[in-house]
Amino acid sequence: MISRRDFFKGAGAVAVSAAAVSRAGAATLPEAASAADANTQVPPPPPNGRHFNPVVTLNGWSLPWRMNNGVKEFHLVAEPVVRELAPGMKANLWGYNGQSPGPTIEVVEGDRVRIFVTNRLPEITSIHWHGQRLPNGMDGVTGITQPAIAPGKTFVYEFVARRPGTFMYHPHADEMTQMAMGMMGFWVTHPKDPSQHAVDRDFVFLLNAYDIEPGSYTPKVNTMLDFNLWTFNSRVFPGIDPLVIRQGDKVRIRVGNLTMTNHPIHMHGHEFVVTGTDGGWTPPGSRWPEVTTDVAVGQMRAIEFTATDPGDWALHCHKSHHTMNAMGHDVPTLIGVDHRGVAEKINRIVPDYMVMGEKGGSMGGMQMPLPENTLPMMTGEGPFGNVEMGGMFTVMKVRPGLKRGDYRDPGWYRHPAGTLAYEWTGALPEPARSGSAGGHLMPARGQGNVELKVRKPTKGHHGH
Amino acid sequence: MKAIDMNAARMRCVAAALGALALAGCAGPAPDGGLGEVSTLAAQRIGQPVKLDASSREAAEEQVAQLLAQPLTADSAVQLALMNNPGLKASLGELGVAGSELVQAGRLRNPSIGFGRIGNGADKEIDRSVIFDLAGLLTMPVRVNIEQRRFEQAKLNAAAQVLRLASETRQAYFVAVAAAQSAAFADQVRGAAEASSELAERMSRTGNWSKLDQARERAFFDDALTQQARARHEAVASREQLARLLGLWGDRPAFTLPDRLPELPAAPLEPQNAEGSALAQRLDVLAARRDAEASAASLGLTRTTRFINVFEAGYANKSASGEPRANGYEVTLELPLFDWGGARVARAEALYMQSVHRTADVAVRARSEVREAYSAYRTNYDIARHYRDQVVPLRKQISDEVLLRYNGMLASVFELLADARDQLNAVNAAIEAQRDFWLAEARLQDAMHGGANKEQGAAQ
Ligand SMILES: [Cu+2]
């Protein structure tokens, strides 16, 4: 994480270089701040304009703005970026202002917003402001509501952020490619009254997915469903920052889904309610408790809960393939297969061969060399050993006594005595088991064992 | 028969012939029957010493035993073949025949004595003659010359046989070593397929795999078995071919081959004046040239003797009853009344021109063969080096990458094994390329030095 001062120092450096290039340009365009790494950068309170409580973008940041005659001006630069998906793996993506996803844009209900969009991609682009009420000509659909932004050109979008809530931005020009390459960002419109819907910690992240072949760096943009890297804000576990929460905090987590499948986001240790969708805030009377909420394709969900219980609580997509990193989907199951003799035969041909999978998929902490720029299928080291997770997985760290605004990782949770699962070391009596379980309810007809029988058609294929 | 005077010119001719006889009489083959010369001719071209006339049977046996004690090299295989190959021994026998014909040509036919008695009552006539081959004497220098050339040709042919055997042995050697290497690889491929098949069967038994998938792996294994059987037979067949050339039989078929073909030379031969040196070296070119020379010589002979038809002259005496004995000699000369000998000279001239053209043809062919053989040599060198430096390392790199993917559970053990099979096949192709280089090398040496293989008949 980066301190506020560091953050502004970085932004200043960008401004200086921009001014050196073109004084006239600097006079008319707001600076395009850029982030160089994937750390979570907690934004400072707004320096001007209406007050709001900023959100924390997981492994991301919020875009600074300039007030110009009462108009909030932002500058987004669409450009190729190198994003670290986790330590040990980088990806050639397209994003905004140095990162993918781009910076979060935070405004207040009623703000007049002017966004300059510069295209430094090799192809046309545009930006669609997903979920916003705005004049049709500002909707950003190439060909329908505006001409495309050609490479090297800058377009200006301007509208009033009318509805408070949770939004996204993404291209609407060659969007399949551009979103497969990581072009997207978060948008939060805070309510005019900061006390409305107020929470202590407000986390945001986008769900996105990439298909990067092991040993390569650039996503395959034509993949439709068989992605191999399922990410929160273009990061995979163990590269996703924890959600650090003070015990007793009221917490909001806003999740947007720009992948091509749904993700049941599941929280351990607490139940929550869905307080917001793409359409706005849900009426309190319609909310019901959940521990998993499915975020469908192109949707937003805001969930809220009070972090009552200290600990390290997992927060993840419940599709188990989405908590894996790149893996072979055509690898046959070897569970229970006796390798004696065969392994030696294979070793004669492949000397470095090691038997894997005959007891399941667990790697048991094996350190095996992998193709370059490839993360292990499941990884992460916890206080009790291997976490064996990847992809859309992170941890909520609920601790008592944290300072307001302190998001530093407090380390692993120390369990009070008597609150940790332990090994039974006593006697293990044989449990009583029924000899005919299920036999009376659904007696099998015919033979007990299933036998494969081929029934040959006697009169060709007719007579169905 | 009537005795007639011979003119002075003829007499001079006879005298010259008699003089030449003294010289030609001592020109015979060396005591070893020319084998030493053949050895030298061959050794210059094979590039290793060749010893065709074994001093003693025991010494030869011992040398063979020594050569067989080590794994064969291409050179030691050639040495063995030259000592042992029965076909070559038979061919070298021809050299002896030509040698004795040369000796024969240097000798006059034994004079014959004729005695006839014809009685008619009291009247009787006794005819006595001593006939000796005067024409043989007259033509001896030329005939010796011709036989000498024929003997030279026989030596060239023998050397060509030696070269051919050497080349065939080298080629059979490389084929046999490569086949053994390929058979060893086929064993490994079979091992990979066997491991796949066995694993598949166990997976099927555990319920993790269908009979379909199991059958597919089994089919791979069955293919590998067939390939292995073929490769093993190939190794046996090529080894036997080599054994035949080495002339090994009885209690001595045992020879060991090295595990690998010799490495490629660091750099390929450059074609410096290859065609020129082929013309100077090739035995078929030399033989054709000798043939033309021999034809020229016999053309000269035909010209000089155009009127001597029956080369017979003899001492004759005749005594009839009541008459004094008449002594003299007789030579029959043909009178050119109807045949001026022109046709025979024209035939000889045509034969001479034929041999000149044949020599030119052999030379043209030799140059072209050298060019083609060099192209094959160079191409095979480049391909073999490409396999060694590019294809095999790349295949290895692919296998390493597949193993990395297996490590990450990104690829299955079956992909690993399939890739291992591919890698082995690539190595096998590299062996074949290396073998083809050595075969092309042997053929280039052939084209540079031997080349008599196809021209065997023409030179005689
Ligand atoms: Cu998911």
mmCIF file with all atom_site columns, C-alpha atoms in Angstrom, chain B residues 161-277:
data_model
loop_
_atom_site.group_PDB
_atom_site.id
_atom_site.type_symbol
_atom_site.label_atom_id
_atom_site.label_alt_id
_atom_site.label_comp_id
_atom_site.label_asym_id
_atom_site.label_entity_id
_atom_site.label_seq_id
_atom_site.pdbx_PDB_ins_code
_atom_site.Cartn_x
_atom_site.Cartn_y
_atom_site.Cartn_z
_atom_site.occupancy
_atom_site.B_iso_or_equiv
_atom_site.pdbx_formal_charge
_atom_site.auth_seq_id
_atom_site.auth_comp_id
_atom_site.auth_asym_id
_atom_site.auth_atom_id
_atom_site.pdbx_PDB_model_num
ATOM 1   C CA . GLN B 1 161 ? 36.827  -54.428 -57.203 1.00 0.00 ? 161 GLN B CA 1
ATOM 2   C CA . VAL B 1 162 ? 38.721  -53.635 -54.041 1.00 0.00 ? 162 VAL B CA 1
ATOM 3   C CA . LEU B 1 163 ? 37.326  -50.123 -53.975 1.00 0.00 ? 163 LEU B CA 1
ATOM 4   C CA . ARG B 1 164 ? 33.821  -51.360 -54.627 1.00 0.00 ? 164 ARG B CA 1
ATOM 5   C CA . LEU B 1 165 ? 34.054  -53.876 -51.825 1.00 0.00 ? 165 LEU B CA 1
ATOM 6   C CA . ALA B 1 166 ? 35.483  -51.222 -49.537 1.00 0.00 ? 166 ALA B CA 1
ATOM 7   C CA . SER B 1 167 ? 32.668  -48.852 -50.385 1.00 0.00 ? 167 SER B CA 1
ATOM 8   C CA . GLU B 1 168 ? 29.978  -51.521 -50.026 1.00 0.00 ? 168 GLU B CA 1
ATOM 9   C CA . THR B 1 169 ? 31.455  -52.529 -46.706 1.00 0.00 ? 169 THR B CA 1
ATOM 10  C CA . ARG B 1 170 ? 31.532  -48.946 -45.452 1.00 0.00 ? 170 ARG B CA 1
ATOM 11  C CA . GLN B 1 171 ? 27.931  -48.435 -46.488 1.00 0.00 ? 171 GLN B CA 1
ATOM 12  C CA . ALA B 1 172 ? 26.792  -51.715 -44.971 1.00 0.00 ? 172 ALA B CA 1
ATOM 13  C CA . TYR B 1 173 ? 28.664  -50.800 -41.802 1.00 0.00 ? 173 TYR B CA 1
ATOM 14  C CA . PHE B 1 174 ? 26.906  -47.455 -41.426 1.00 0.00 ? 174 PHE B CA 1
ATOM 15  C CA . VAL B 1 175 ? 23.546  -49.011 -42.230 1.00 0.00 ? 175 VAL B CA 1
ATOM 16  C CA . ALA B 1 176 ? 24.108  -51.742 -39.651 1.00 0.00 ? 176 ALA B CA 1
ATOM 17  C CA . VAL B 1 177 ? 25.221  -49.354 -36.887 1.00 0.00 ? 177 VAL B CA 1
ATOM 18  C CA . ALA B 1 178 ? 22.289  -47.041 -37.584 1.00 0.00 ? 178 ALA B CA 1
ATOM 19  C CA . ALA B 1 179 ? 19.847  -49.936 -37.649 1.00 0.00 ? 179 ALA B CA 1
ATOM 20  C CA . ALA B 1 180 ? 21.101  -51.179 -34.288 1.00 0.00 ? 180 ALA B CA 1
ATOM 21  C CA . GLN B 1 181 ? 20.768  -47.668 -32.894 1.00 0.00 ? 181 GLN B CA 1
ATOM 22  C CA . SER B 1 182 ? 17.242  -47.381 -34.288 1.00 0.00 ? 182 SER B CA 1
ATOM 23  C CA . ALA B 1 183 ? 16.330  -50.741 -32.814 1.00 0.00 ? 183 ALA B CA 1
ATOM 24  C CA . ALA B 1 184 ? 17.482  -49.524 -29.405 1.00 0.00 ? 184 ALA B CA 1
ATOM 25  C CA . PHE B 1 185 ? 15.268  -46.457 -29.842 1.00 0.00 ? 185 PHE B CA 1
ATOM 26  C CA . ALA B 1 186 ? 12.368  -48.645 -30.894 1.00 0.00 ? 186 ALA B CA 1
ATOM 27  C CA . ASP B 1 187 ? 12.827  -50.457 -27.575 1.00 0.00 ? 187 ASP B CA 1
ATOM 28  C CA . GLN B 1 188 ? 12.507  -47.136 -25.783 1.00 0.00 ? 188 GLN B CA 1
ATOM 29  C CA . VAL B 1 189 ? 9.438   -46.110 -27.758 1.00 0.00 ? 189 VAL B CA 1
ATOM 30  C CA . ARG B 1 190 ? 7.911   -49.437 -26.918 1.00 0.00 ? 190 ARG B CA 1
ATOM 31  C CA . GLY B 1 191 ? 8.735   -48.744 -23.265 1.00 0.00 ? 191 GLY B CA 1
ATOM 32  C CA . ALA B 1 192 ? 6.901   -45.424 -23.451 1.00 0.00 ? 192 ALA B CA 1
ATOM 33  C CA . ALA B 1 193 ? 3.901   -47.009 -25.115 1.00 0.00 ? 193 ALA B CA 1
ATOM 34  C CA . GLU B 1 194 ? 3.940   -49.883 -22.669 1.00 0.00 ? 194 GLU B CA 1
ATOM 35  C CA . ALA B 1 195 ? 3.941   -47.514 -19.708 1.00 0.00 ? 195 ALA B CA 1
ATOM 36  C CA . SER B 1 196 ? 1.006   -45.592 -21.222 1.00 0.00 ? 196 SER B CA 1
ATOM 37  C CA . SER B 1 197 ? -0.918  -48.740 -21.919 1.00 0.00 ? 197 SER B CA 1
ATOM 38  C CA . GLU B 1 198 ? -0.286  -50.217 -18.507 1.00 0.00 ? 198 GLU B CA 1
ATOM 39  C CA . LEU B 1 199 ? -1.274  -47.018 -16.744 1.00 0.00 ? 199 LEU B CA 1
ATOM 40  C CA . ALA B 1 200 ? -4.396  -46.813 -18.881 1.00 0.00 ? 200 ALA B CA 1
ATOM 41  C CA . GLU B 1 201 ? -5.298  -50.366 -17.965 1.00 0.00 ? 201 GLU B CA 1
ATOM 42  C CA . ARG B 1 202 ? -4.870  -49.667 -14.277 1.00 0.00 ? 202 ARG B CA 1
ATOM 43  C CA . MET B 1 203 ? -6.920  -46.495 -14.602 1.00 0.00 ? 203 MET B CA 1
ATOM 44  C CA . SER B 1 204 ? -9.621  -48.494 -16.298 1.00 0.00 ? 204 SER B CA 1
ATOM 45  C CA . ARG B 1 205 ? -9.503  -51.094 -13.532 1.00 0.00 ? 205 ARG B CA 1
ATOM 46  C CA . THR B 1 206 ? -9.863  -48.347 -10.897 1.00 0.00 ? 206 THR B CA 1
ATOM 47  C CA . GLY B 1 207 ? -12.853 -46.963 -12.763 1.00 0.00 ? 207 GLY B CA 1
ATOM 48  C CA . ASN B 1 208 ? -11.130 -43.717 -13.779 1.00 0.00 ? 208 ASN B CA 1
ATOM 49  C CA . TRP B 1 209 ? -11.087 -44.380 -17.482 1.00 0.00 ? 209 TRP B CA 1
ATOM 50  C CA . SER B 1 210 ? -13.330 -45.802 -20.123 1.00 0.00 ? 210 SER B CA 1
ATOM 51  C CA . LYS B 1 211 ? -12.636 -48.893 -22.173 1.00 0.00 ? 211 LYS B CA 1
ATOM 52  C CA . LEU B 1 212 ? -12.473 -46.597 -25.200 1.00 0.00 ? 212 LEU B CA 1
ATOM 53  C CA . ASP B 1 213 ? -9.611  -44.554 -23.808 1.00 0.00 ? 213 ASP B CA 1
ATOM 54  C CA . GLN B 1 214 ? -7.873  -47.673 -22.624 1.00 0.00 ? 214 GLN B CA 1
ATOM 55  C CA . ALA B 1 215 ? -8.194  -49.282 -26.049 1.00 0.00 ? 215 ALA B CA 1
ATOM 56  C CA . ARG B 1 216 ? -6.692  -46.183 -27.663 1.00 0.00 ? 216 ARG B CA 1
ATOM 57  C CA . GLU B 1 217 ? -3.621  -46.356 -25.474 1.00 0.00 ? 217 GLU B CA 1
ATOM 58  C CA . ARG B 1 218 ? -3.405  -50.077 -26.118 1.00 0.00 ? 218 ARG B CA 1
ATOM 59  C CA . ALA B 1 219 ? -3.489  -49.388 -29.878 1.00 0.00 ? 219 ALA B CA 1
ATOM 60  C CA . PHE B 1 220 ? -0.468  -47.101 -29.476 1.00 0.00 ? 220 PHE B CA 1
ATOM 61  C CA . PHE B 1 221 ? 1.303   -49.881 -27.682 1.00 0.00 ? 221 PHE B CA 1
ATOM 62  C CA . ASP B 1 222 ? 0.461   -52.404 -30.389 1.00 0.00 ? 222 ASP B CA 1
ATOM 63  C CA . ASP B 1 223 ? 1.851   -50.052 -33.040 1.00 0.00 ? 223 ASP B CA 1
ATOM 64  C CA . ALA B 1 224 ? 5.014   -49.643 -31.033 1.00 0.00 ? 224 ALA B CA 1
ATOM 65  C CA . LEU B 1 225 ? 5.355   -53.418 -30.772 1.00 0.00 ? 225 LEU B CA 1
ATOM 66  C CA . THR B 1 226 ? 5.166   -53.785 -34.553 1.00 0.00 ? 226 THR B CA 1
ATOM 67  C CA . GLN B 1 227 ? 7.639   -50.983 -35.050 1.00 0.00 ? 227 GLN B CA 1
ATOM 68  C CA . GLN B 1 228 ? 9.981   -52.564 -32.587 1.00 0.00 ? 228 GLN B CA 1
ATOM 69  C CA . ALA B 1 229 ? 9.774   -55.947 -34.347 1.00 0.00 ? 229 ALA B CA 1
ATOM 70  C CA . ARG B 1 230 ? 10.502  -54.320 -37.694 1.00 0.00 ? 230 ARG B CA 1
ATOM 71  C CA . ALA B 1 231 ? 13.388  -52.322 -36.310 1.00 0.00 ? 231 ALA B CA 1
ATOM 72  C CA . ARG B 1 232 ? 14.879  -55.405 -34.720 1.00 0.00 ? 232 ARG B CA 1
ATOM 73  C CA . HIS B 1 233 ? 14.676  -57.354 -37.981 1.00 0.00 ? 233 HIS B CA 1
ATOM 74  C CA . GLU B 1 234 ? 16.197  -54.395 -39.817 1.00 0.00 ? 234 GLU B CA 1
ATOM 75  C CA . ALA B 1 235 ? 19.104  -54.529 -37.383 1.00 0.00 ? 235 ALA B CA 1
ATOM 76  C CA . VAL B 1 236 ? 19.552  -58.275 -37.941 1.00 0.00 ? 236 VAL B CA 1
ATOM 77  C CA . ALA B 1 237 ? 19.269  -58.002 -41.729 1.00 0.00 ? 237 ALA B CA 1
ATOM 78  C CA . SER B 1 238 ? 21.737  -55.160 -42.057 1.00 0.00 ? 238 SER B CA 1
ATOM 79  C CA . ARG B 1 239 ? 24.128  -56.897 -39.681 1.00 0.00 ? 239 ARG B CA 1
ATOM 80  C CA . GLU B 1 240 ? 23.955  -60.026 -41.800 1.00 0.00 ? 240 GLU B CA 1
ATOM 81  C CA . GLN B 1 241 ? 24.599  -58.018 -44.950 1.00 0.00 ? 241 GLN B CA 1
ATOM 82  C CA . LEU B 1 242 ? 27.723  -56.668 -43.311 1.00 0.00 ? 242 LEU B CA 1
ATOM 83  C CA . ALA B 1 243 ? 28.735  -60.161 -42.144 1.00 0.00 ? 243 ALA B CA 1
ATOM 84  C CA . ARG B 1 244 ? 28.495  -61.413 -45.728 1.00 0.00 ? 244 ARG B CA 1
ATOM 85  C CA . LEU B 1 245 ? 30.756  -58.653 -46.988 1.00 0.00 ? 245 LEU B CA 1
ATOM 86  C CA . LEU B 1 246 ? 33.196  -59.338 -44.180 1.00 0.00 ? 246 LEU B CA 1
ATOM 87  C CA . GLY B 1 247 ? 33.250  -62.958 -45.289 1.00 0.00 ? 247 GLY B CA 1
ATOM 88  C CA . LEU B 1 248 ? 32.685  -64.207 -41.771 1.00 0.00 ? 248 LEU B CA 1
ATOM 89  C CA . TRP B 1 249 ? 31.351  -67.667 -41.232 1.00 0.00 ? 249 TRP B CA 1
ATOM 90  C CA . GLY B 1 250 ? 31.662  -70.731 -39.078 1.00 0.00 ? 250 GLY B CA 1
ATOM 91  C CA . ASP B 1 251 ? 32.832  -70.047 -35.577 1.00 0.00 ? 251 ASP B CA 1
ATOM 92  C CA . ARG B 1 252 ? 33.508  -66.452 -36.380 1.00 0.00 ? 252 ARG B CA 1
ATOM 93  C CA . PRO B 1 253 ? 30.293  -64.539 -37.066 1.00 0.00 ? 253 PRO B CA 1
ATOM 94  C CA . ALA B 1 254 ? 30.774  -62.590 -33.855 1.00 0.00 ? 254 ALA B CA 1
ATOM 95  C CA . PHE B 1 255 ? 31.669  -58.977 -34.295 1.00 0.00 ? 255 PHE B CA 1
ATOM 96  C CA . THR B 1 256 ? 30.594  -56.036 -32.207 1.00 0.00 ? 256 THR B CA 1
ATOM 97  C CA . LEU B 1 257 ? 29.346  -52.750 -33.541 1.00 0.00 ? 257 LEU B CA 1
ATOM 98  C CA . PRO B 1 258 ? 29.696  -49.460 -31.669 1.00 0.00 ? 258 PRO B CA 1
ATOM 99  C CA . ASP B 1 259 ? 26.570  -47.997 -30.037 1.00 0.00 ? 259 ASP B CA 1
ATOM 100 C CA . ARG B 1 260 ? 26.627  -44.890 -32.131 1.00 0.00 ? 260 ARG B CA 1
ATOM 101 C CA . LEU B 1 261 ? 27.494  -43.729 -35.608 1.00 0.00 ? 261 LEU B CA 1
ATOM 102 C CA . PRO B 1 262 ? 30.678  -41.662 -35.884 1.00 0.00 ? 262 PRO B CA 1
ATOM 103 C CA . GLU B 1 263 ? 30.188  -37.940 -35.281 1.00 0.00 ? 263 GLU B CA 1
ATOM 104 C CA . LEU B 1 264 ? 29.793  -35.669 -38.254 1.00 0.00 ? 264 LEU B CA 1
ATOM 105 C CA . PRO B 1 265 ? 33.060  -34.062 -39.360 1.00 0.00 ? 265 PRO B CA 1
ATOM 106 C CA . ALA B 1 266 ? 33.472  -30.531 -38.002 1.00 0.00 ? 266 ALA B CA 1
ATOM 107 C CA . ALA B 1 267 ? 33.289  -29.114 -41.501 1.00 0.00 ? 267 ALA B CA 1
ATOM 108 C CA . PRO B 1 268 ? 32.210  -30.641 -44.800 1.00 0.00 ? 268 PRO B CA 1
ATOM 109 C CA . LEU B 1 269 ? 34.715  -31.292 -47.579 1.00 0.00 ? 269 LEU B CA 1
ATOM 110 C CA . GLU B 1 270 ? 35.013  -28.403 -50.011 1.00 0.00 ? 270 GLU B CA 1
ATOM 111 C CA . PRO B 1 271 ? 34.812  -29.316 -53.690 1.00 0.00 ? 271 PRO B CA 1
ATOM 112 C CA . GLN B 1 272 ? 38.310  -28.158 -54.652 1.00 0.00 ? 272 GLN B CA 1
ATOM 113 C CA . ASN B 1 273 ? 39.017  -29.417 -58.164 1.00 0.00 ? 273 ASN B CA 1
ATOM 114 C CA . ALA B 1 274 ? 36.926  -32.491 -57.392 1.00 0.00 ? 274 ALA B CA 1
ATOM 115 C CA . GLU B 1 275 ? 36.172  -33.084 -61.046 1.00 0.00 ? 275 GLU B CA 1
ATOM 116 C CA . GLY B 1 276 ? 39.810  -32.717 -62.073 1.00 0.00 ? 276 GLY B CA 1
ATOM 117 C CA . SER B 1 277 ? 41.068  -35.066 -59.439 1.00 0.00 ? 277 SER B CA 1
#
